[in-house]
Coordinates of C-alpha atoms and ligand atoms in Angstrom, one line a residue:
X1 CA 27.5 -18.1 50.1
X2 CA 27.8 -15.9 47.2
X3 CA 28.5 -12.3 48.2
X4 CA 29.1 -10.6 45.0
X5 CA 26.2 -8.1 44.4
X6 CA 27.3 -7.8 40.8
X7 CA 26.8 -11.4 40.1
X8 CA 23.3 -11.5 41.6
X9 CA 22.5 -8.4 39.8
X10 CA 23.7 -9.9 36.4
X11 CA 21.2 -12.8 37.2
X12 CA 18.4 -11.0 38.0
X13 CA 18.9 -8.4 34.9
X14 CA 19.1 -11.4 32.6
X15 CA 16.0 -12.7 34.2
X16 CA 14.1 -9.7 34.0
X17 CA 15.0 -8.9 30.6
X18 CA 13.9 -12.4 29.4
X19 CA 10.7 -11.8 31.2
X20 CA 10.5 -14.8 33.2
X21 CA 9.4 -15.2 36.5
X22 CA 12.0 -17.8 37.3
X23 CA 14.1 -16.6 40.4
X24 CA 17.9 -16.9 40.9
X25 CA 18.5 -19.6 43.6
X26 CA 21.5 -17.8 45.5
X27 CA 21.8 -16.2 48.7
X28 CA 21.6 -12.5 48.9
X29 CA 23.7 -9.9 50.6
X30 CA 21.5 -8.1 53.0
X31 CA 22.9 -4.6 52.9
X32 CA 24.5 -2.3 50.4
X33 CA 23.9 0.5 47.8
X34 CA 21.9 -2.0 45.7
X35 CA 20.7 -5.4 46.8
X36 CA 17.7 -7.8 46.3
X37 CA 15.4 -9.3 48.8
X38 CA 12.7 -11.9 49.0
X39 CA 10.4 -10.3 52.0
X40 CA 11.0 -6.8 53.1
X41 CA 13.2 -3.8 51.9
X42 CA 14.1 -0.5 53.4
X43 CA 16.3 1.9 51.8
X44 CA 17.3 5.2 53.6
X45 CA 20.2 7.6 53.9
X46 CA 21.9 5.7 57.0
X47 CA 22.8 1.9 57.6
X48 CA 21.5 2.6 61.3
X49 CA 18.0 3.5 60.2
X50 CA 17.9 1.0 57.3
X51 CA 18.7 -1.7 60.1
X52 CA 16.1 -0.4 62.5
X53 CA 13.4 -0.4 59.7
X54 CA 14.2 -4.1 58.9
X55 CA 14.2 -5.0 62.5
X56 CA 10.9 -3.7 62.9
X57 CA 9.6 -5.6 59.7
X58 CA 11.0 -8.7 61.1
X59 CA 9.3 -8.3 64.2
X60 CA 5.9 -8.3 62.5
X61 CA 5.6 -4.7 61.8
X62 CA 4.2 -3.6 58.5
X63 CA 5.8 -1.0 55.9
X64 CA 4.1 2.2 58.0
X65 CA 5.5 0.7 61.3
X66 CA 9.1 0.4 59.7
X67 CA 8.6 3.7 58.0
X68 CA 7.8 5.5 61.4
X69 CA 10.7 3.6 63.3
X70 CA 12.8 4.8 60.4
X71 CA 11.8 8.4 60.7
X72 CA 12.6 8.7 64.3
X73 CA 15.8 6.7 63.5
X74 CA 16.9 9.3 60.8
X75 CA 16.2 12.3 63.7
X76 CA 19.0 10.6 65.6
X77 CA 21.4 9.2 63.1
X78 CA 20.8 11.6 60.1
X79 CA 20.7 15.0 61.8
X80 CA 21.6 16.7 58.7
X81 CA 17.9 16.3 57.5
X82 CA 16.2 13.6 59.6
X83 CA 14.4 15.3 62.2
X84 CA 11.8 15.8 64.9
X85 CA 12.2 19.7 64.3
X86 CA 11.1 19.5 60.8
X87 CA 8.2 18.0 58.5
X88 CA 7.6 16.1 55.3
X89 CA 5.3 14.2 53.3
X90 CA 4.6 10.4 53.3
X91 CA 2.9 8.6 50.7
X92 CA 1.2 5.0 51.4
X93 CA 0.1 2.3 49.2
X94 CA -1.5 -0.6 50.8
X95 CA -1.2 -4.0 49.3
X96 CA -4.7 -3.8 47.8
X97 CA -3.8 -0.8 46.1
X98 CA -5.6 2.0 48.3
X99 CA -3.1 5.0 48.7
X100 CA -2.9 7.8 51.3
X101 CA -0.8 10.7 51.9
X102 CA 0.2 12.2 55.2
X103 CA 1.3 15.9 55.2
X104 CA 3.3 16.8 58.3
X105 CA 4.6 19.9 56.6
X106 CA 5.4 22.8 59.1
X107 CA 3.1 25.7 59.4
X108 CA 4.1 29.4 59.8
X109 CA 3.9 30.4 63.5
X110 CA 0.6 32.7 63.9
X111 CA 2.5 35.8 64.4
X112 CA 4.1 35.2 60.8
X113 CA 3.1 38.3 58.2
X114 CA 3.7 38.7 54.5
X115 CA 6.7 41.3 55.1
X116 CA 8.4 39.5 58.0
X117 CA 11.6 39.3 56.3
X118 CA 11.9 42.6 55.0
X119 CA 13.4 46.0 56.2
X120 CA 11.7 49.3 56.2
X121 CA 12.5 49.8 52.6
X122 CA 11.2 46.6 51.7
X123 CA 14.6 44.8 51.0
X124 CA 15.0 41.3 52.0
X125 CA 17.0 41.3 55.4
X126 CA 19.9 38.7 54.8
X127 CA 19.7 35.4 56.5
X128 CA 16.4 36.1 58.6
X129 CA 14.4 33.5 56.8
X130 CA 17.2 30.7 56.8
X131 CA 19.9 31.5 59.8
X132 CA 17.8 32.6 62.6
X133 CA 15.1 31.7 65.4
X134 CA 12.6 33.3 62.9
X135 CA 13.4 30.8 60.1
X136 CA 11.5 27.9 61.9
X137 CA 8.2 26.7 61.0
X138 CA 6.2 24.7 63.6
X139 CA 7.6 21.3 63.4
X140 CA 5.1 18.6 61.9
X141 CA 7.0 15.3 62.4
X142 CA 6.1 14.1 65.7
X143 CA 2.2 14.7 64.8
X144 CA 2.7 13.1 61.3
X145 CA 4.1 9.8 62.5
X146 CA 1.7 9.6 65.3
X147 CA -1.2 10.0 63.0
X148 CA 0.0 7.8 60.4
X149 CA 0.8 5.1 62.8
X150 CA -2.3 5.2 64.7
X151 CA -4.1 5.0 61.3
X152 CA -2.1 2.0 59.8
X153 CA 0.4 0.5 62.5
X154 CA 0.5 -2.8 63.6
X155 CA 3.0 -2.7 66.3
X156 CA 2.6 -0.5 69.4
X157 CA 4.0 3.0 69.1
X158 CA 6.4 2.2 71.9
X159 CA 8.0 -0.5 70.0
X160 CA 8.7 1.6 66.8
X161 CA 10.1 4.5 68.5
X162 CA 12.4 2.6 71.1
X163 CA 15.1 1.9 68.5
X164 CA 15.7 5.5 67.9
X165 CA 15.9 6.2 71.5
X166 CA 18.4 3.5 72.1
X167 CA 20.5 4.9 69.0
X168 CA 20.5 8.4 70.6
X169 CA 21.4 7.2 74.1
X170 CA 24.0 4.5 73.2
X171 CA 25.4 6.6 70.2
X172 CA 26.1 5.3 66.8
X173 CA 29.1 5.4 64.4
X174 CA 29.0 8.3 61.8
X175 CA 29.6 7.6 58.3
X176 CA 32.6 9.3 56.3
X177 CA 29.8 11.8 54.7
X178 CA 28.5 12.4 58.2
X179 CA 31.9 13.3 59.6
X180 CA 32.4 15.8 56.7
X181 CA 29.0 17.4 57.1
X182 CA 29.6 17.9 60.7
X183 CA 33.1 19.2 60.1
X184 CA 31.7 21.7 57.4
X185 CA 29.1 22.9 59.7
X186 CA 30.9 23.5 62.9
X187 CA 31.1 27.1 62.8
X188 CA 27.4 27.4 62.2
X189 CA 26.6 25.4 65.3
X190 CA 29.1 27.5 67.3
X191 CA 27.3 30.7 66.1
X192 CA 23.9 29.7 66.3
X193 CA 24.2 28.0 69.9
X194 CA 24.9 29.3 73.3
X195 CA 25.7 26.0 74.9
X196 CA 27.7 23.1 73.5
X197 CA 25.8 20.7 71.1
X198 CA 26.4 17.2 70.7
X199 CA 27.5 17.9 66.9
X200 CA 30.3 20.1 68.1
X201 CA 33.7 18.4 69.6
X202 CA 37.2 19.7 69.9
X203 CA 38.8 17.5 67.2
X204 CA 37.4 17.1 64.0
X205 CA 35.1 14.0 63.3
X206 CA 36.0 11.2 61.2
X207 CA 34.2 8.4 59.8
X208 CA 33.4 5.7 62.7
X209 CA 33.3 8.1 65.6
X210 CA 30.5 7.8 68.0
X211 CA 27.8 10.4 68.2
X212 CA 25.6 10.2 71.5
X213 CA 22.6 12.5 71.9
X214 CA 21.5 12.0 75.6
X215 CA 19.1 15.3 75.3
X216 CA 17.5 14.1 72.3
X217 CA 16.9 10.6 73.7
X218 CA 15.3 12.1 76.9
X219 CA 12.9 14.2 74.3
X220 CA 12.2 10.9 72.4
X221 CA 11.2 9.1 75.7
X222 CA 8.7 11.8 76.3
X223 CA 7.1 11.4 72.9
X224 CA 7.2 7.7 73.6
X225 CA 5.4 7.9 76.8
X226 CA 3.2 11.0 76.3
X227 CA 2.7 11.0 72.5
X228 CA 1.6 14.3 71.3
X229 CA 1.9 16.0 74.8
X230 CA 5.5 14.8 74.8
X231 CA 6.4 17.2 72.0
X232 CA 3.8 19.8 71.6
X233 CA 2.9 20.7 75.2
X234 CA 4.8 20.2 78.5
X235 CA 8.6 20.2 78.8
X236 CA 9.5 20.1 75.2
X237 CA 7.1 22.8 74.1
X238 CA 8.4 25.0 76.9
X239 CA 12.0 24.4 76.1
X240 CA 11.2 25.2 72.3
X241 CA 9.7 28.4 73.4
X242 CA 12.6 29.2 75.6
X243 CA 14.9 28.8 72.7
X244 CA 12.6 31.2 70.8
X245 CA 12.9 33.8 73.4
X246 CA 16.9 33.5 73.5
X247 CA 17.0 34.2 69.8
X248 CA 14.1 36.4 69.3
X249 CA 11.8 33.8 67.4
X250 CA 8.1 34.1 67.0
X251 CA 7.1 30.5 67.9
X252 CA 4.6 30.3 70.8
X253 CA 3.1 27.4 73.1
X254 CA -0.1 28.1 71.2
X255 CA 1.4 27.5 67.7
X256 CA 2.9 24.2 68.9
X257 CA -0.5 23.0 70.7
X258 CA -2.5 24.0 67.4
X259 CA -0.2 22.1 65.0
X260 CA -2.1 19.5 62.9
X261 CA -0.9 17.1 60.4
X262 CA -3.3 16.3 57.6
X263 CA -4.3 13.1 55.4
X264 CA -4.6 14.3 51.9
X265 CA -5.4 12.8 48.5
X266 CA -2.4 12.1 46.5
X267 CA -2.2 13.3 43.0
X268 CA -1.8 10.6 40.3
X269 CA -1.7 10.5 36.3
X270 CA -1.0 7.8 33.7
X271 CA 2.1 7.9 31.8
X272 CA 2.7 5.3 28.8
X273 CA 0.3 3.0 30.7
X274 CA 2.2 3.3 34.1
X275 CA 0.0 5.1 37.0
X276 CA 2.5 7.5 38.7
X277 CA 1.2 8.6 42.4
X278 CA 3.0 11.4 44.2
X279 CA 2.3 14.2 46.9
X280 CA -0.1 16.8 46.5
X281 CA 0.1 20.5 47.5
X282 CA 1.4 22.0 49.8
X283 CA 4.0 20.1 47.7
X284 CA 4.2 21.3 44.3
X285 CA 6.6 18.3 43.7
X286 CA 3.9 15.8 42.4
X287 CA 2.2 18.4 40.2
X288 CA 5.6 19.2 38.5
X289 CA 6.2 15.6 38.1
X290 CA 3.0 14.9 36.5
X291 CA 2.9 18.0 34.4
X292 CA 6.4 17.3 32.7
X293 CA 5.5 13.7 32.2
X294 CA 2.1 15.0 30.5
X295 CA 4.2 17.4 28.3
X296 CA 6.8 15.0 27.2
X297 CA 4.3 11.8 26.8
X298 CA 3.6 12.9 23.0
X299 CA 7.2 12.7 22.0
X300 CA 9.1 9.3 21.5
X301 CA 11.9 9.8 23.9
X302 CA 13.6 6.5 23.1
X303 CA 13.8 7.4 19.7
X304 CA 15.4 10.9 20.7
X305 CA 17.8 9.2 22.4
X306 CA 19.5 9.2 26.0
X307 CA 21.1 12.5 27.1
X308 CA 21.1 13.8 23.3
X309 CA 20.6 17.4 22.1
X310 CA 16.9 16.5 21.3
X311 CA 15.8 14.7 24.4
X312 CA 17.7 17.0 26.9
X313 CA 16.0 20.1 25.0
X314 CA 12.6 18.5 25.2
X315 CA 12.8 17.7 28.9
X316 CA 14.4 21.0 29.8
X317 CA 11.6 23.0 27.7
X318 CA 8.8 21.1 29.7
X319 CA 10.5 21.6 33.0
X320 CA 10.7 25.5 32.5
X321 CA 7.1 25.5 31.8
X322 CA 6.0 23.3 35.0
X323 CA 8.1 25.4 37.1
X324 CA 6.9 28.7 35.6
X325 CA 3.2 27.3 36.6
X326 CA 4.5 26.3 40.0
X327 CA 5.6 29.9 40.7
X328 CA 2.2 31.3 39.8
X329 CA -0.5 28.7 41.1
X330 CA 0.9 26.6 43.9
X331 CA 0.8 27.2 47.7
X332 CA -1.2 25.7 50.7
X333 CA -4.3 24.3 49.5
X334 CA -5.8 25.3 52.8
X335 CA -5.4 28.9 52.0
X336 CA -5.1 29.1 48.2
X337 CA -7.5 27.7 45.6
X338 CA -5.3 25.4 43.4
X339 CA -6.4 24.7 39.8
X340 CA -5.2 21.0 40.3
X341 CA -7.4 19.6 37.6
X342 CA -6.6 22.2 35.0
X343 CA -3.1 21.9 35.9
X344 CA -2.9 18.2 35.0
X345 CA -5.3 18.2 32.1
X346 CA -3.9 16.5 29.2
X347 CA -5.1 19.3 26.7
X348 CA -3.8 21.8 29.0
X349 CA -0.2 20.2 29.2
X350 CA -0.2 19.8 25.5
X351 CA -1.1 23.4 24.7
X352 CA 1.6 24.4 26.9
X353 CA 4.0 22.8 24.6
X354 CA 2.9 24.7 21.5
X355 CA 5.6 27.2 21.9
X356 CA 7.9 24.2 22.0
X357 CA 10.5 24.3 19.0
X358 CA 12.6 21.5 18.4
X359 CA 15.3 23.5 17.1
X360 CA 15.6 26.2 19.5
X361 CA 15.2 27.2 23.3
X362 CA 12.4 29.2 24.6
X363 CA 13.9 31.9 26.8
X364 CA 12.5 31.8 30.1
X365 CA 12.0 35.6 30.0
X366 CA 9.4 35.0 27.3
X367 CA 7.8 32.5 29.3
X368 CA 7.6 35.0 32.2
X369 CA 9.7 37.8 34.0
X370 CA 12.9 37.6 35.9
X371 CA 16.1 36.1 36.0
X372 CA 17.8 35.0 39.5
X373 CA 20.6 33.2 40.6
X374 CA 20.3 30.2 43.4
X375 CA 22.6 29.7 46.2
X376 CA 23.4 25.8 46.7
X377 CA 23.2 24.2 50.1
X378 CA 20.9 21.3 50.3
X379 CA 20.1 18.4 52.4
X380 CA 16.8 16.2 52.8
X381 CA 16.2 12.7 52.9
X382 CA 14.2 10.2 51.4
X383 CA 13.4 6.8 52.7
X384 CA 11.5 4.0 51.1
X385 CA 9.9 0.7 52.7
X386 CA 8.1 -2.3 51.1
X387 CA 7.3 -5.1 53.3
X388 CA 6.5 -8.7 52.6
X389 CA 2.7 -8.4 52.3
X390 CA 3.2 -5.6 49.4
X391 CA 2.4 -2.4 51.2
X392 CA 4.7 0.3 50.4
X393 CA 5.8 3.7 51.9
X394 CA 7.7 6.6 50.3
X395 CA 8.5 9.5 52.7
X396 CA 10.5 12.6 52.2
X397 CA 11.4 14.7 55.3
X398 CA 13.6 17.7 55.8
X399 CA 14.7 20.5 58.0
X400 CA 15.3 22.4 54.8
X401 CA 19.0 23.0 54.1
X402 CA 21.9 20.7 55.9
X403 CA 21.0 20.7 59.7
X404 CA 18.2 23.2 59.2
X405 CA 18.7 26.4 61.1
X406 CA 21.7 24.9 62.9
X407 CA 19.9 25.8 66.0
X408 CA 19.3 23.1 68.7
X409 CA 16.6 23.6 71.1
X410 CA 18.8 24.0 74.4
X411 CA 18.3 20.6 76.7
X412 CA 15.9 19.2 74.0
X413 CA 18.9 18.2 71.8
X414 CA 17.1 18.6 68.3
X415 CA 17.3 20.8 65.5
X416 CA 15.2 23.5 64.3
X417 CA 14.2 23.8 60.7
X418 CA 14.7 26.8 58.6
X419 CA 11.6 26.0 56.3
X420 CA 10.4 29.4 56.5
X421 CA 12.7 30.2 53.7
X422 CA 10.3 27.9 51.2
X423 CA 7.7 30.8 51.2
X424 CA 7.7 33.3 48.6
X425 CA 9.5 36.2 51.2
X426 CA 8.9 38.6 48.8
X427 CA 7.3 38.6 45.2
X428 CA 10.0 37.5 42.7
X429 CA 12.6 37.0 45.4
X430 CA 14.6 33.6 45.0
X431 CA 14.6 31.2 48.0
X432 CA 17.7 29.3 48.7
X433 CA 16.8 26.9 45.9
X434 CA 16.3 30.0 43.2
X435 CA 12.7 29.3 43.5
X436 CA 10.4 32.1 43.2
X437 CA 6.8 32.4 44.1
X438 CA 3.6 34.7 44.1
X439 CA 0.6 35.6 46.4
X440 CA -0.4 31.8 46.4
X441 CA 2.9 30.9 48.5
X442 CA 3.1 34.5 50.6
X443 CA 3.7 34.1 54.3
X444 CA 0.6 34.1 56.5
X445 CA 0.3 32.6 60.2
X446 CA -0.7 28.9 60.2
X447 CA -0.2 28.4 56.6
X448 CA 2.2 25.9 55.1
X449 CA 5.2 26.7 52.8
X450 CA 5.2 25.2 49.3
X451 CA 7.4 22.3 49.1
X452 CA 9.2 20.4 46.2
X453 CA 9.2 17.1 47.8
X454 CA 8.2 14.1 45.4
X455 CA 7.7 10.9 47.2
X456 CA 6.5 8.7 44.4
X457 CA 4.8 5.0 43.9
X458 CA 4.3 3.7 40.4
X459 CA 2.0 1.0 39.4
X460 CA 2.3 -1.4 36.3
X461 CA -0.9 -3.5 35.5
X462 CA -2.3 -2.5 38.5
X463 CA 0.2 -3.9 40.8
X464 CA 3.0 -2.2 42.8
X465 CA 6.1 -1.5 40.5
X466 CA 8.3 1.2 41.8
X467 CA 8.7 3.4 45.1
X468 CA 11.2 6.1 45.8
X469 CA 11.8 9.7 46.1
X470 CA 15.0 11.9 46.6
X471 CA 16.1 15.1 48.5
X472 CA 17.6 18.1 46.4
X473 CA 15.1 21.3 46.8
X474 CA 13.8 22.4 43.4
X475 CA 15.6 19.4 41.7
X476 CA 13.7 16.8 43.6
X477 CA 10.7 16.5 40.8
X478 CA 12.9 16.5 38.0
X479 CA 15.4 13.9 39.7
X480 CA 12.5 11.6 40.2
X481 CA 11.3 12.4 36.5
X482 CA 14.6 11.1 35.3
X483 CA 14.5 8.1 37.2
X484 CA 11.1 7.1 35.9
X485 CA 11.9 7.9 32.2
X486 CA 15.0 5.9 32.6
X487 CA 12.9 3.0 33.4
X488 CA 9.9 3.5 31.4
X489 CA 11.4 5.0 28.3
X490 CA 15.0 3.9 28.2
X491 CA 14.5 0.5 29.7
X492 CA 16.9 0.8 32.4
X493 CA 17.1 -1.3 35.5
X494 CA 16.5 0.6 38.8
X495 CA 20.2 0.7 39.8
X496 CA 21.3 2.1 36.5
X497 CA 18.3 4.8 36.4
X498 CA 19.3 5.8 40.1
X499 CA 23.0 6.0 39.4
X500 CA 23.1 7.5 35.8
X501 CA 23.9 11.4 35.6
X502 CA 21.3 13.9 36.0
X503 CA 20.3 17.4 34.6
X504 CA 17.6 19.9 35.8
X505 CA 15.9 23.3 34.5
X506 CA 13.7 25.4 36.8
X507 CA 12.5 28.0 34.6
X508 CA 14.5 30.7 36.6
X509 CA 17.4 31.0 36.3
X510 CA 17.3 30.0 32.5
X511 CA 19.9 27.5 32.8
X512 CA 20.1 23.8 32.4
X513 CA 22.4 22.7 35.3
X514 CA 24.1 19.2 34.8
X515 CA 26.0 16.9 37.2
X516 CA 29.9 17.0 36.4
X517 CA 30.6 14.7 33.4
X518 CA 26.9 13.6 32.9
X519 CA 26.4 15.1 29.5
X520 CA 29.1 14.7 26.5
X521 CA 30.7 17.9 25.5
X522 CA 29.1 17.4 21.9
X523 CA 25.6 17.4 23.7
X524 CA 26.6 20.5 25.8
X525 CA 27.5 22.4 22.6
X526 CA 24.7 21.2 20.7
X527 CA 22.2 22.5 23.4
X528 CA 24.3 26.0 23.4
X529 CA 23.9 26.1 19.8
X530 CA 20.0 26.1 20.0
X531 CA 20.0 28.7 22.7
X532 CA 20.4 27.1 26.0
X533 CA 22.8 28.1 29.1
X534 CA 24.4 25.4 30.7
X535 CA 26.3 25.1 33.9
X536 CA 27.8 22.0 35.5
X537 CA 27.3 21.4 39.4
X538 CA 27.7 18.9 41.9
X539 CA 25.4 15.9 42.5
X540 CA 21.8 16.3 42.0
X541 CA 19.4 14.4 44.3
X542 CA 20.1 11.1 46.3
X543 CA 17.4 8.9 45.5
X544 CA 16.3 5.7 47.6
X545 CA 14.2 3.6 45.5
X546 CA 12.7 0.0 45.6
X547 CA 11.5 -1.9 42.4
X548 CA 9.3 -4.9 42.4
X549 CA 10.7 -7.8 40.4
X550 CA 9.1 -10.8 39.1
X551 CA 8.3 -13.3 41.8
X552 CA 7.6 -10.3 44.4
X553 CA 11.4 -9.9 45.1
X554 CA 12.3 -6.4 45.8
X555 CA 15.5 -4.6 44.4
X556 CA 16.4 -1.7 46.8
X557 CA 18.8 1.1 45.5
X558 CA 20.3 3.6 47.6
X559 CA 22.0 6.3 45.5
X560 CA 25.9 5.9 45.3
X561 CA 26.0 9.8 45.6
X562 CA 25.7 9.2 49.2
X563 CA 26.1 6.9 52.3
X564 CA 22.6 5.5 51.4
X565 CA 21.9 2.1 52.4
X566 CA 19.5 -0.7 51.4
X567 CA 18.8 -3.5 53.4
X568 CA 16.6 -6.5 53.0
X569 CA 15.7 -9.8 54.2
Ligands
DON601 O1 10.3 21.4 50.9 C1 11.1 21.5 50.2 O2 10.9 21.7 48.9 C2 12.5 22.1 50.4 N1 12.5 22.5 51.7 C3 13.5 20.6 50.4 C4 14.8 20.8 50.9 C5 15.8 19.8 50.2 O3 15.5 19.0 49.4 C6 17.2 20.0 50.5 N2 18.0 18.8 50.1 N3 18.7 18.5 49.5

């Protein structure tokens, strides 16, 4: 049996490059950062969740069954971002081409108000929107999973949630990356919780140690047995409200019982003959992605070269303009009119680039006001599932930053999000990703905070071609953008497209950030010479994606920046 993925990849690259539908006849490895499968594929942030997704597909579940199982599994095995105390966006494409989006983004509790994070002088109170019981929006994941499953699921809900329950009660081996995450956040857990939580132990964690979460298993059992009522009312809801009382939080039983996830139309646009589909508001991710693609389409990127001064300059300038629009126009569509059509209009996007000069950077201050510095601390997670029938799911879910607020609901065993920080807490004041906002994203009870999550699906000639997404806060849409242009413009295979270096501009601060060693020194100097400011940083994004190959094979890639795992059969 051939177990060398490099050999298999080489064979497949050769085949795809030759544009033939012949399939290499070699047994394939079933798990790794980059693998190829005949039937189904799951790519997620942890080997355990990918394994569970495949188990559900093999049992006869479809992509949505597997996705729901993966989402609950991530709440157990990837507490950094997987959750039942947070929310997300799930994009679905059925094999017949119909698309759907479920928005299970958190909502502000009803007692929220515009100036809730400001002191009497109107200054932002440090840490209140990130490290307090007031930082949590009403969680959406459980309602989202129940709704998407009842619309598309094939197996029973009980069957898809049970593996997560078993994982929580039996425990699982933490990855080396997780051991580091748990150790790095020990002090936060101790500070934010009165009782001992499963994530803290007396000796440091190391890769392979077992993490058991009996309280979480019990909460998941209630969701299994009582559905919505297992979380949004009864024991779990009471425990959440008691937790709020302990820390002066504002979420009530009423907020929980009124939470609802929403089916929305995804956004989509054409780029060089490919149809790109993504999340609509209250995520700004899809619009930013499509705006940037629309702004760069008139230029021949391939001719400009990969990671050259000209191509990085063009993309960064388009990114600035898209993020400036985000700050002004985007928020919760249930509260704010969003000029979606106008923002995606080709003529408008071309006119946005009329101030673009190939030989000089447009200062962000001349596109709008303010110059602000972001903090860096991030953790969200994306997973992608494609089943043997050709149904695809791309879902991004988060508690906001790593382990959310670090508050574990006492006796219920799950972490609460700190997603309220994604609102504009004060006009012009940057959130933890340096993003600023306006009235459109101001705080109001029942409103959803603007997101950057960008699950994507791409069609080629009317058929499923790519599906994926990434964590990374404000860098999510620009990470996705680079994966798409790497494939479409630069002709990379999906593994190269995901693994190659990335850069990012978000208008404010006026700065191109780039992954260490991703740009040549001559390119950095060239960009500085035309007026850009640059700063290197650690990794940007962690993409989990699937590409459909000739013959319906699936190429799954889990970003080598993390302990991500592609699994297929
Ligand atoms: O919804 C958003 O845009 C952010 N709360 C996502 C946070 C995130 O991606 C952190 N991850 N790396």
